[in-house]
Amino acid sequence: MRTVEISVAFMPLVDAAPLIVAQELGFAETEGVSLDLVAAPSWSSLRDMLAFGRVDAAHLLSPLPVAMALGLGGVSTPISAVSVLSANGNVLGVGRGLERRLRDAGYGFDFADPVKAATALAVAGNGDRDRDRNGPIIFGVPFPFSMHVELLRYWCAGTDLGETGIEIRTVPPPLMADALAAGDIDAFCVGEPWGSVAVDQGVGALILPGRSIWEFAPEKVLAVRTDWAETEPDLLGRLMRAVWRAGRWLGNPDSVGAASNILSRKTYLDVPAELIDRALSGDLTVSASGDQRRVDHFVEFHAGAASFPWRSQARWIANRLRQSHEPAGGVSLDAAAAVFRSDLYRRHLAASGADLPGASEKLEGSIRHPTAVASLNGGTILLPDRFFDGRIFDPSGVE
Amino acid sequence: MDTKLTVVVVEEDRDRAIAIVDALKDSVDCDVFVISEASGLGRKIAVHAPDIVLIDVDNPTRDMLEELTLASGPLERPVAMFVSGAAGGLAQAAIEAGVSAYVVDGLSPARIRPVMDTAIARFRMVRQMRSELAETRRALEERKVIDRAKGLLMKAKSIDEDAAYALLRKTAMNQGRRVADVAGAVVTASGLLG
């Protein structure tokens, strides 16, 4: 088979792993493709690289293509999310000032309970702060259209933090620790390894994993231009299968060490392998004094049909985006949800051994225990996808 | 309508910033302000209430500007990213040259054009200079590694410099690798063994 090069843009994050591993461990080569991986300096430049044809595929924040379909944020090139690259994988953290006030108030940094954490933060965020500014706690996030923002808003709305409100500000992930140290932000929600970097630089402590708010949130997607998906179906299939096999390899606990080493290289994340290891193994260090917390499924690449792009996930995102922004006229929720291409996933992965769920929508938040569902090979077990407040999102319930 | 345009340039490097400001002032009647620090970017931009914000495509703080594209941004007036505007192929040309622009909605394309043309030309030049510099640096680094590898080989095998280089080159050709990569491997191996 002739080897064809596909250019793929990524942001230096742990969850770019399926793309990096697909290329480095030969999953791409097996499919007769070679991935030209291009590191992007920012999400906006990554989006533009994809929209304007500088690259053919990209590692994208799951809400970004949905936002684009809703006409939010400028660029409106139709983008297809052909698979989910990773579920979960974010951390919420606070700066030293808030950490001290939380500890003084007896907060135990259990890294588990989002309701308690919000209550403690609401109290600690009030009154005299370490700086001469009153008002809501300022959270740094990587991008305005991101799961980070949606998790924060959802969490805030259902807890004591909703009373005081929070402010959300965009800070590029590699600059998050600096922004915290400089006092530009009080707290953050960011993808690994950048939360662990903040901990190791002694500027902050982690308070929650993203999954404590939504237990199975689609974090990044594999995205291509919709017209490219239509004109290059064969290449797309090869790319998707290579990435899916890389995700399956990453889902094996034995792969963690090797994966951390590959990702730590200068051309990829350029941080010590030990920092990457934390997210991949789920053994996180949450404070500068070395407190350890264990989080199962901290980031998931494979188990629980993690890579299947559920229309209901896109619909949840679209519904949330519509509540906080004014979408450009006339885009229906159906159209925005159709950005997650469960149809292409079925078409291109049917022959690869991937198990395909019988449905393309589910009640988001309804799975409390690992649950077997109807699927092509009968082997699909979905993992819990509970929202912290126990609510269930019925995709057919919103128009 | 013909009031002076206000342009903000986000650029850390002082020399580059000056070059861009000079170019803009020479060709367009405008006020230009430079912001060099990422902290409080939105606030600093809001102070100038610019018509256009120019930023290097490769600048990671560009994402902070995306907030301004949302109506509730600190400028308190609608801002659209230039690439969404109706000014045709200008957007792509800009991105290829390495500049991205954020433009206040409603500014006529005719007024955007000269600013963008100048910015594109200037950024293209700067980008080329930068890639040449990086190339020179890389070549220098490689030169150093090759020299060290040569020295190690000369000592280990008691051969002269030409023979050492020939050996490196031959190995590189046989393995389909670059001389600098083979030299790097020699230096690493010698560090491990030595």
Tab-separated table of C-alpha atoms in Angstrom, chain A residues 241 245 346-354 356 376:
chain	number	residue	atom	x	y	z
A	241	ARG	CA	-8.795	3.215	12.269
A	245	ARG	CA	-6.158	1.351	17.496
A	346	ARG	CA	-20.022	3.363	11.976
A	347	ARG	CA	-19.048	3.372	8.316
A	348	HIS	CA	-15.284	3.519	8.829
A	349	LEU	CA	-14.794	1.452	11.959
A	350	ALA	CA	-17.226	-1.386	11.271
A	351	ALA	CA	-14.502	-3.645	9.883
A	352	SER	CA	-11.820	-2.733	12.403
A	353	GLY	CA	-13.029	-4.655	15.430
A	354	ALA	CA	-14.500	-1.602	17.115
A	356	LEU	CA	-20.578	-0.206	17.588
A	376	LEU	CA	-22.684	-4.980	16.918
